Short mmCIF file of C-alpha atoms and ligand atoms in Angstrom, two decimals:
data_model
loop_
_atom_site.label_atom_id
_atom_site.label_comp_id
_atom_site.label_asym_id
_atom_site.label_seq_id
_atom_site.Cartn_x
_atom_site.Cartn_y
_atom_site.Cartn_z
CA MET A 235 -170.69 -31.93 292.98
CA LYS A 236 -172.11 -29.22 290.43
CA ILE A 237 -174.88 -30.96 288.57
CA LEU A 238 -176.27 -29.64 285.57
CA VAL A 239 -179.81 -30.79 285.14
CA THR A 240 -182.04 -30.17 282.05
CA GLY A 241 -185.62 -30.49 281.92
CA GLY A 242 -185.78 -29.57 285.66
CA ALA A 243 -188.60 -27.57 285.16
CA GLY A 244 -190.89 -30.92 284.36
CA PHE A 245 -192.62 -33.64 286.49
CA ILE A 246 -189.23 -36.16 287.19
CA GLY A 247 -186.71 -33.04 286.46
CA SER A 248 -188.71 -30.95 289.30
CA ALA A 249 -188.63 -33.94 291.71
CA PHE A 250 -185.43 -34.49 291.25
CA VAL A 251 -184.49 -30.63 291.50
CA ARG A 252 -186.24 -30.23 294.96
CA MET A 253 -184.88 -33.40 296.41
CA THR A 254 -181.23 -32.54 295.55
CA ALA A 255 -181.15 -28.48 295.56
CA GLY A 256 -181.01 -27.87 299.24
CA GLY A 257 -178.13 -30.78 300.14
CA ALA A 258 -174.50 -30.84 299.26
CA HIS A 259 -174.59 -30.42 295.26
CA SER A 260 -175.27 -27.52 293.12
CA ILE A 261 -177.65 -27.42 290.92
CA VAL A 262 -177.86 -25.79 287.51
CA ASN A 263 -181.51 -26.32 285.70
CA PHE A 264 -181.60 -25.73 282.31
CA ASP A 265 -185.11 -25.89 280.73
CA LYS A 266 -187.02 -24.37 277.50
CA LEU A 267 -190.05 -24.18 279.72
CA THR A 268 -192.22 -25.85 276.91
CA TYR A 269 -196.07 -26.78 277.95
CA ALA A 270 -194.52 -29.14 280.59
CA GLY A 271 -192.01 -26.83 282.06
CA ASN A 272 -193.54 -24.97 284.76
CA LEU A 273 -191.19 -22.82 287.41
CA GLU A 274 -194.09 -23.29 290.15
CA ASN A 275 -193.24 -27.02 290.38
CA LEU A 276 -189.94 -25.43 291.89
CA LYS A 277 -191.28 -22.74 294.52
CA PRO A 278 -190.12 -25.06 297.13
CA ILE A 279 -186.52 -24.56 296.33
CA GLU A 280 -186.82 -20.93 294.88
CA GLY A 281 -183.74 -18.57 296.17
CA LEU A 282 -181.94 -21.59 297.87
CA PRO A 283 -177.99 -20.30 297.25
CA ARG A 284 -176.66 -23.08 295.12
CA TYR A 285 -179.51 -23.39 292.94
CA THR A 286 -179.96 -21.76 289.64
CA PHE A 287 -182.09 -21.82 287.02
CA VAL A 288 -181.00 -21.11 283.23
CA LEU A 289 -183.72 -20.76 280.39
CA GLY A 290 -182.57 -22.69 277.00
CA ASP A 291 -183.19 -24.91 274.71
CA ILE A 292 -181.23 -28.22 274.42
CA CYS A 293 -181.62 -28.14 270.32
CA ASP A 294 -179.36 -24.73 270.36
CA ALA A 295 -175.94 -25.63 269.89
CA ALA A 296 -174.93 -22.29 271.13
CA ALA A 297 -176.98 -21.64 274.30
CA VAL A 298 -175.89 -24.99 275.55
CA GLU A 299 -172.07 -24.49 275.33
CA ALA A 300 -172.93 -21.07 276.83
CA VAL A 301 -174.55 -22.91 279.78
CA PHE A 302 -171.47 -25.42 279.81
CA ALA A 303 -169.10 -22.59 279.70
CA GLU A 304 -170.45 -20.68 282.19
CA HIS A 305 -171.20 -23.48 284.81
CA LYS A 306 -168.38 -25.92 283.94
CA PRO A 307 -170.66 -29.01 285.44
CA ASP A 308 -168.88 -31.75 286.93
CA ALA A 309 -171.92 -33.85 286.32
CA VAL A 310 -175.20 -33.82 284.20
CA VAL A 311 -178.28 -35.38 284.46
CA HIS A 312 -180.34 -35.03 281.53
CA PHE A 313 -184.17 -35.14 281.25
CA ALA A 314 -185.10 -32.69 279.05
CA ALA A 315 -187.26 -34.14 276.58
CA GLU A 316 -190.94 -34.24 274.68
CA SER A 317 -192.24 -36.92 276.91
CA HIS A 318 -195.48 -37.77 275.72
CA VAL A 319 -196.39 -40.60 273.72
CA ASP A 320 -199.65 -39.56 272.41
CA ARG A 321 -198.49 -35.69 271.37
CA SER A 322 -195.59 -37.69 269.44
CA ILE A 323 -198.39 -39.13 267.36
CA LEU A 324 -200.51 -36.14 266.44
CA SER A 325 -196.89 -34.33 266.11
CA PRO A 326 -193.40 -36.44 265.56
CA GLU A 327 -191.31 -33.63 264.39
CA PRO A 328 -190.52 -31.79 268.09
CA VAL A 329 -190.35 -35.01 269.91
CA VAL A 330 -187.61 -36.07 267.46
CA ALA A 331 -185.85 -32.69 267.27
CA THR A 332 -185.67 -32.60 271.21
CA ASN A 333 -185.32 -35.94 271.99
CA PHE A 334 -182.68 -37.03 269.23
CA MET A 335 -180.94 -34.03 268.26
CA GLY A 336 -181.14 -32.11 271.71
CA SER A 337 -179.63 -35.06 273.23
CA PHE A 338 -176.90 -34.59 270.61
CA GLN A 339 -176.43 -31.37 271.16
CA MET A 340 -175.93 -32.06 275.06
CA LEU A 341 -173.53 -35.04 274.39
CA GLU A 342 -171.28 -32.97 272.31
CA ALA A 343 -171.05 -30.30 274.83
CA ALA A 344 -170.42 -32.44 277.75
CA LYS A 345 -167.58 -34.12 275.32
CA ARG A 346 -165.68 -30.86 275.04
CA HIS A 347 -166.04 -30.39 278.35
CA GLY A 348 -164.63 -33.40 279.93
CA VAL A 349 -167.81 -33.72 282.46
CA ALA A 350 -167.40 -36.73 285.01
CA ARG A 351 -170.64 -38.36 285.08
CA TYR A 352 -173.36 -38.00 282.33
CA THR A 353 -176.32 -39.79 283.07
CA HIS A 354 -179.15 -40.04 280.17
CA VAL A 355 -182.33 -40.11 281.51
CA SER A 356 -184.07 -42.84 279.09
CA THR A 357 -187.53 -45.08 279.42
CA ASP A 358 -188.79 -48.62 279.47
CA GLU A 359 -190.42 -47.94 276.33
CA VAL A 360 -187.48 -48.57 274.20
CA TYR A 361 -188.15 -52.44 275.17
CA GLY A 362 -191.37 -51.87 273.00
CA SER A 363 -194.53 -54.58 274.29
CA ILE A 364 -193.06 -57.34 276.26
CA ASP A 365 -195.25 -60.59 276.11
CA GLU A 366 -195.55 -62.46 279.29
CA PRO A 367 -194.27 -64.19 281.44
CA HIS A 368 -190.91 -62.14 280.32
CA ASP A 369 -189.47 -58.96 282.13
CA ALA A 370 -187.13 -57.35 280.39
CA ASP A 371 -183.62 -57.24 281.53
CA GLU A 372 -180.94 -54.44 280.23
CA THR A 373 -180.08 -56.93 277.60
CA TRP A 374 -183.66 -56.82 275.89
CA PRO A 375 -183.64 -55.87 272.48
CA LEU A 376 -184.72 -52.46 271.77
CA VAL A 377 -188.26 -52.65 269.65
CA ALA A 378 -189.55 -49.14 270.18
CA SER A 379 -193.31 -48.61 268.75
CA SER A 380 -194.37 -44.56 268.91
CA PRO A 381 -192.33 -41.65 267.39
CA TYR A 382 -191.45 -41.23 271.40
CA SER A 383 -190.38 -44.18 272.28
CA SER A 384 -188.25 -44.78 268.74
CA SER A 385 -186.48 -41.32 269.60
CA LYS A 386 -185.58 -42.39 273.11
CA ALA A 387 -184.25 -45.25 271.93
CA GLY A 388 -182.16 -43.51 269.50
CA SER A 389 -180.73 -40.93 271.85
CA ASP A 390 -180.31 -43.77 274.51
CA LEU A 391 -177.90 -45.65 272.34
CA LEU A 392 -176.47 -42.42 271.13
CA ALA A 393 -175.53 -41.83 274.74
CA LEU A 394 -174.04 -44.84 275.04
CA SER A 395 -171.54 -44.67 271.71
CA TYR A 396 -170.37 -41.68 273.19
CA PHE A 397 -168.89 -43.78 275.94
CA LYS A 398 -167.85 -46.68 273.66
CA THR A 399 -166.51 -44.11 271.01
CA PHE A 400 -165.17 -41.00 272.99
CA LYS A 401 -165.19 -42.90 276.61
CA LEU A 402 -167.30 -39.84 277.75
CA PRO A 403 -168.42 -41.54 281.17
CA VAL A 404 -172.32 -42.33 280.65
CA VAL A 405 -174.82 -44.07 282.10
CA VAL A 406 -178.28 -44.75 281.36
CA THR A 407 -181.06 -45.40 283.18
CA ARG A 408 -184.44 -46.95 281.72
CA ALA A 409 -187.45 -46.29 283.90
CA SER A 410 -190.82 -47.63 284.10
CA ASN A 411 -194.00 -45.17 284.67
CA ASN A 412 -193.80 -42.76 286.74
CA TYR A 413 -196.32 -41.05 289.30
CA GLY A 414 -196.86 -38.48 291.93
CA PRO A 415 -197.10 -34.75 292.52
CA TYR A 416 -196.84 -32.04 289.70
CA GLN A 417 -197.08 -34.60 286.92
CA PHE A 418 -199.09 -32.61 283.86
CA PRO A 419 -202.35 -34.18 283.80
CA GLU A 420 -201.95 -35.64 279.97
CA LYS A 421 -200.48 -38.73 281.66
CA LEU A 422 -202.73 -41.67 282.91
CA ILE A 423 -202.76 -41.05 286.43
CA PRO A 424 -203.13 -37.47 286.73
CA LEU A 425 -205.42 -36.84 284.13
CA MET A 426 -207.90 -39.71 285.39
CA ILE A 427 -207.49 -37.88 288.82
CA SER A 428 -208.14 -34.63 287.74
CA ASN A 429 -211.08 -35.69 285.27
CA ALA A 430 -212.55 -37.56 288.29
CA LEU A 431 -212.44 -34.75 290.85
CA ASP A 432 -213.85 -32.33 288.14
CA HIS A 433 -216.64 -35.13 287.68
CA GLN A 434 -215.72 -35.22 283.85
CA PRO A 435 -215.29 -38.38 281.73
CA LEU A 436 -212.39 -40.44 282.27
CA PRO A 437 -211.31 -41.89 278.42
CA ILE A 438 -210.00 -45.63 278.53
CA TYR A 439 -208.01 -46.40 275.58
CA GLY A 440 -209.26 -49.98 273.88
CA ASP A 441 -210.12 -52.32 276.53
CA GLY A 442 -207.86 -50.85 279.26
CA GLN A 443 -206.05 -54.29 279.93
CA GLN A 444 -202.78 -52.63 279.01
CA VAL A 445 -200.34 -53.12 281.43
CA ARG A 446 -197.97 -50.69 283.17
CA ASP A 447 -195.54 -50.79 286.14
CA TRP A 448 -195.81 -47.64 288.09
CA LEU A 449 -192.69 -46.41 289.90
CA TYR A 450 -193.18 -43.19 292.53
CA VAL A 451 -191.34 -40.28 291.27
CA ASP A 452 -189.14 -39.72 294.41
CA ASP A 453 -188.15 -43.56 293.77
CA HIS A 454 -187.23 -42.57 290.59
CA CYS A 455 -185.10 -39.84 291.35
CA ARG A 456 -183.28 -41.66 293.94
CA ALA A 457 -182.70 -44.43 291.52
CA ILE A 458 -180.79 -41.49 289.19
CA LEU A 459 -178.72 -40.35 292.21
CA ALA A 460 -177.77 -44.03 293.06
CA VAL A 461 -176.39 -44.35 289.26
CA LEU A 462 -174.86 -40.91 289.15
CA THR A 463 -172.93 -42.03 292.13
CA LYS A 464 -172.39 -45.45 292.15
CA GLY A 465 -173.49 -46.59 288.61
CA ARG A 466 -170.80 -48.06 286.15
CA GLU A 467 -169.66 -45.86 283.25
CA GLY A 468 -171.26 -47.46 279.82
CA GLU A 469 -174.09 -49.11 281.61
CA VAL A 470 -177.46 -49.20 281.53
CA TYR A 471 -179.84 -49.56 284.34
CA ASN A 472 -183.83 -50.58 284.36
CA VAL A 473 -185.48 -48.49 286.98
CA GLY A 474 -188.90 -50.38 287.98
CA GLY A 475 -191.74 -50.12 290.24
CA SER A 476 -192.49 -53.59 290.81
CA ARG A 477 -195.84 -53.06 290.55
CA ALA A 478 -197.44 -54.09 287.26
CA LEU A 479 -201.33 -52.87 286.95
CA ALA A 480 -203.88 -52.98 283.82
CA ASN A 481 -204.72 -49.45 283.46
CA LEU A 482 -209.12 -50.56 284.23
CA ASP A 483 -207.37 -51.53 287.63
CA VAL A 484 -205.04 -48.07 287.80
CA VAL A 485 -208.43 -45.83 286.77
CA LYS A 486 -211.01 -47.88 289.10
CA ARG A 487 -208.36 -47.63 292.34
CA ILE A 488 -208.61 -43.67 291.69
CA LEU A 489 -212.26 -43.39 291.12
CA GLU A 490 -212.56 -45.28 294.87
CA ILE A 491 -210.17 -42.95 296.25
CA THR A 492 -212.16 -39.84 294.79
CA GLY A 493 -215.23 -41.11 295.69
CA LYS A 494 -216.86 -41.19 292.13
CA PRO A 495 -218.52 -43.35 290.28
CA GLU A 496 -217.46 -46.13 287.48
CA SER A 497 -220.02 -44.80 285.36
CA LEU A 498 -217.44 -41.88 284.62
CA MET A 499 -215.27 -44.37 282.67
CA VAL A 500 -215.37 -43.92 278.76
CA THR A 501 -214.12 -46.33 276.24
CA VAL A 502 -212.45 -44.79 273.34
CA LYS A 503 -210.56 -45.67 270.34
CA ASP A 504 -207.13 -47.09 270.78
CA ARG A 505 -203.60 -45.40 270.68
CA PRO A 506 -202.32 -46.43 267.14
CA GLY A 507 -199.34 -48.86 267.85
CA HIS A 508 -200.05 -48.97 271.73
CA ASP A 509 -197.82 -51.00 273.34
CA ARG A 510 -199.63 -54.03 275.29
CA ARG A 511 -197.39 -54.52 278.48
CA TYR A 512 -194.47 -53.08 280.12
CA ALA A 513 -192.09 -55.02 282.54
CA ILE A 514 -188.84 -54.65 283.52
CA THR A 515 -186.34 -56.05 285.87
CA SER A 516 -184.72 -53.52 288.18
CA GLU A 517 -182.18 -56.49 289.58
CA LYS A 518 -179.12 -55.37 288.73
CA LEU A 519 -179.61 -51.50 290.14
CA GLU A 520 -180.78 -53.24 293.19
CA ARG A 521 -177.81 -55.50 293.39
CA GLU A 522 -175.41 -52.68 292.49
CA THR A 523 -176.27 -49.70 294.18
CA GLY A 524 -178.88 -51.09 296.77
CA TRP A 525 -181.41 -49.15 295.80
CA ARG A 526 -184.89 -50.28 296.14
CA ALA A 527 -188.47 -48.96 295.09
CA GLU A 528 -189.77 -47.94 298.64
CA MET A 529 -193.25 -46.39 297.83
CA ASP A 530 -196.34 -48.80 297.86
CA PHE A 531 -198.47 -48.00 295.25
CA GLU A 532 -201.45 -47.76 297.32
CA VAL A 533 -200.30 -45.27 299.86
CA GLY A 534 -198.38 -43.66 296.81
CA LEU A 535 -201.94 -43.17 294.67
CA LYS A 536 -203.44 -41.72 297.38
CA ALA A 537 -201.00 -39.62 298.33
CA THR A 538 -201.06 -38.11 294.72
CA VAL A 539 -204.63 -37.75 294.93
CA ASP A 540 -204.65 -35.78 297.63
CA TRP A 541 -201.91 -33.56 296.26
CA TYR A 542 -204.07 -32.82 293.00
CA ARG A 543 -207.04 -32.24 295.55
CA ALA A 544 -205.19 -29.40 297.54
CA ASN A 545 -203.61 -28.21 294.19
CA ARG A 546 -206.48 -27.02 292.08
CA GLU A 547 -204.96 -23.97 291.57
CA TRP A 548 -201.66 -25.89 290.15
CA VAL A 549 -203.98 -27.97 287.76
CA SER A 550 -206.02 -25.17 286.51
CA HIS A 551 -202.89 -22.98 285.58
CA VAL A 552 -201.54 -26.07 283.63
CA LYS A 553 -204.95 -26.67 282.15
CA SER A 554 -205.33 -23.43 280.38
CA GLY A 555 -204.46 -22.35 277.20
CA ALA A 556 -202.60 -24.65 275.06
CA TYR A 557 -204.18 -27.64 276.88
CA ARG A 558 -207.40 -27.52 275.95
CA ALA A 559 -206.38 -27.29 272.34
CA TYR A 560 -204.01 -30.65 273.35
CA TYR A 561 -207.04 -31.61 274.79
CA GLU A 562 -209.48 -31.26 271.59
CA GLN A 563 -207.22 -32.40 269.25
CA ASN A 564 -206.01 -35.62 271.08
CA TYR A 565 -209.86 -36.83 272.06
CA SER A 566 -212.04 -35.42 269.43
CA ASN A 567 -211.38 -37.97 267.16
CA ARG A 568 -211.42 -40.90 270.22
CA LEU A 569 -215.35 -40.54 270.83
CA SER A 570 -216.21 -43.75 269.10
CA ALA A 571 -214.53 -46.75 270.91
CA THR A 572 -213.91 -48.77 267.53
P1 NAD B 250 -191.83 -33.79 281.24
O1 NAD B 250 -192.75 -33.63 279.63
O2 NAD B 250 -193.15 -33.47 282.38
O3 NAD B 250 -190.56 -32.30 281.24
C1 NAD B 250 -190.03 -32.55 280.51
C2 NAD B 250 -189.13 -31.05 280.63
O4 NAD B 250 -188.00 -30.91 279.63
C3 NAD B 250 -190.01 -29.79 280.68
O5 NAD B 250 -189.56 -29.14 281.71
C4 NAD B 250 -189.76 -29.22 279.31
O6 NAD B 250 -189.93 -27.53 279.66
C5 NAD B 250 -188.21 -29.50 279.52
N1 NAD B 250 -187.96 -29.53 277.92
C6 NAD B 250 -188.82 -29.89 276.56
N2 NAD B 250 -187.90 -30.07 275.82
C7 NAD B 250 -186.94 -29.11 276.09
C8 NAD B 250 -185.81 -28.48 275.24
N3 NAD B 250 -185.90 -28.71 273.65
N4 NAD B 250 -184.90 -27.98 276.06
C9 NAD B 250 -184.77 -28.18 277.41
N5 NAD B 250 -185.99 -28.41 277.88
C10 NAD B 250 -186.94 -28.77 277.37
O7 NAD B 250 -191.38 -35.09 281.37
P2 NAD B 250 -190.93 -35.90 282.64
O8 NAD B 250 -192.13 -36.82 282.64
O9 NAD B 250 -190.63 -35.38 283.87
O10 NAD B 250 -190.04 -37.18 281.76
C11 NAD B 250 -188.09 -36.09 282.10
C12 NAD B 250 -187.72 -37.70 281.41
O11 NAD B 250 -187.83 -38.95 281.99
C13 NAD B 250 -187.94 -37.73 279.59
O12 NAD B 250 -186.64 -37.85 279.31
C14 NAD B 250 -188.66 -39.08 279.52
O13 NAD B 250 -188.04 -39.48 278.62
C15 NAD B 250 -188.08 -39.62 281.03
N6 NAD B 250 -189.13 -40.67 281.57
C16 NAD B 250 -190.14 -40.38 282.19
C17 NAD B 250 -191.07 -41.32 282.75
C18 NAD B 250 -192.40 -41.35 282.96
O14 NAD B 250 -193.76 -41.74 283.16
N7 NAD B 250 -193.11 -40.15 283.18
C19 NAD B 250 -190.73 -42.71 282.90
C20 NAD B 250 -189.08 -42.97 282.21
C21 NAD B 250 -188.36 -42.11 281.82
O1 DAU B 251 -192.66 -46.50 281.00
C1 DAU B 251 -192.27 -45.29 280.73
C2 DAU B 251 -193.03 -43.95 279.76
O2 DAU B 251 -193.96 -44.04 280.38
C3 DAU B 251 -192.37 -42.97 279.87
O3 DAU B 251 -191.10 -43.21 278.98
C4 DAU B 251 -192.93 -42.04 279.33
O4 DAU B 251 -192.67 -40.51 279.38
C5 DAU B 251 -194.78 -41.62 279.88
O5 DAU B 251 -195.64 -40.67 279.34
C6 DAU B 251 -195.38 -43.16 279.90
O6 DAU B 251 -195.86 -43.62 278.81
P1 DAU B 251 -197.43 -44.72 278.61
O7 DAU B 251 -197.88 -44.60 277.23
O8 DAU B 251 -197.29 -45.51 279.31
O9 DAU B 251 -198.03 -43.55 279.64
P2 DAU B 251 -199.77 -42.78 279.58
O10 DAU B 251 -199.75 -42.19 281.18
O11 DAU B 251 -199.24 -41.77 278.06
O12 DAU B 251 -200.41 -44.16 279.45
C7 DAU B 251 -200.59 -44.73 280.10
C8 DAU B 251 -200.99 -46.12 280.15
O13 DAU B 251 -202.77 -45.34 279.82
C9 DAU B 251 -201.61 -46.81 278.17
O14 DAU B 251 -201.59 -47.84 278.02
C10 DAU B 251 -202.38 -45.65 277.50
C11 DAU B 251 -203.44 -45.46 278.62
N1 DAU B 251 -204.34 -44.21 278.63
C12 DAU B 251 -203.62 -42.85 278.61
C13 DAU B 251 -204.12 -41.57 278.77
C14 DAU B 251 -203.57 -40.94 278.19
C15 DAU B 251 -205.71 -44.49 278.51
O15 DAU B 251 -206.11 -45.44 278.35
N2 DAU B 251 -206.35 -43.28 278.29
C16 DAU B 251 -205.68 -41.96 278.91
O16 DAU B 251 -206.46 -40.69 278.40
#
């Protein structure tokens, strides 16, 4: 199968490309290389005969058409997105453009070219905050809270509409919070690891009791492969890690592993519209495809810390330049905990 992957230079997309590029499938990776896209993430598979990188923007209809026309993919796995909630609050426009209109361009091209399978990578954030004791299944209403999650909810519904209306063979995955190597240090786990290793303050939003369900990135990629090959057209599949933890507990574990003091934690102003709790069930995916989350959180977190410790150069490259401006903008107005 020839698979067109979008956003394959980012955190999850590059893990998917590293997992699949040496195997039975041909992979074409279409990526704009935004601040989050990094060809260093693909060094381990560079030069493989059935792997091709194409620089391009999913919002650019002509570029999207060209990649479909030239490579004639059998399947699409659409990861490309502006993926950070805080950035979507500071600057929603590129988030809405890429996540909604970019996804629209991808669906249109896939429809014109008649692909056999279209996997749209969505998120559990489309369900919004979920009160205890509930876990959302795929029928849960979509109540997104941020420009990021609402643009993802919009594109998720748009993708499903292309199945209903045009019979495009779409499947949608809604995964929980991923962690693992190569994650840009703007998200909770890599930011806390990298600040702890540098003995810098660890900014906790609000009371730190918000709950996230942690999924190791390779488990997510195996789920996408399972859905790509065994998922039913027009269906949605939740992908959870079955490891719900409060942010404060995650950060304390990182401090333990890195051997740093809890005094590095600082309470800062909360994120506006902050979702309190994400919780999903992956029972449908497990039942229909046999997929299971395999990585134990303690083992995965330790492996992730080890990776960041061993790859300080990767971290210093991605933290140079534009990252500093973003960090200043996001955290300077949060210094007080009110
Ligand atoms: P990321 O920010 O690490 O990577 C995004 C990638 O998309 C980058 O390589 C970037 O260059 C590329 N990209 C961005 N805009 C583009 C455009 N206009 N055209 C082409 N390429 C573009 O993101 P991630 O964390 O790897 O997330 C990948 C996907 O998975 C996203 O759709 C995200 O919503 C979804 N998701 C993420 C998580 C998570 O915890 N990170 C959980 C569930 C779902
Ligand atoms: O649930 C899936 C989603 O998980 C994905 O769709 C998103 O792409 C991904 O970014 C992630 O969204 P979150 O908002 O949950 O992730 P983030 O890492 O930004 O934050 C996780 C929790 O940690 C959240 O409650 C906010 C908190 N936080 C985050 C940062 C960056 C802090 O307390 N301090 C911080 O500095």
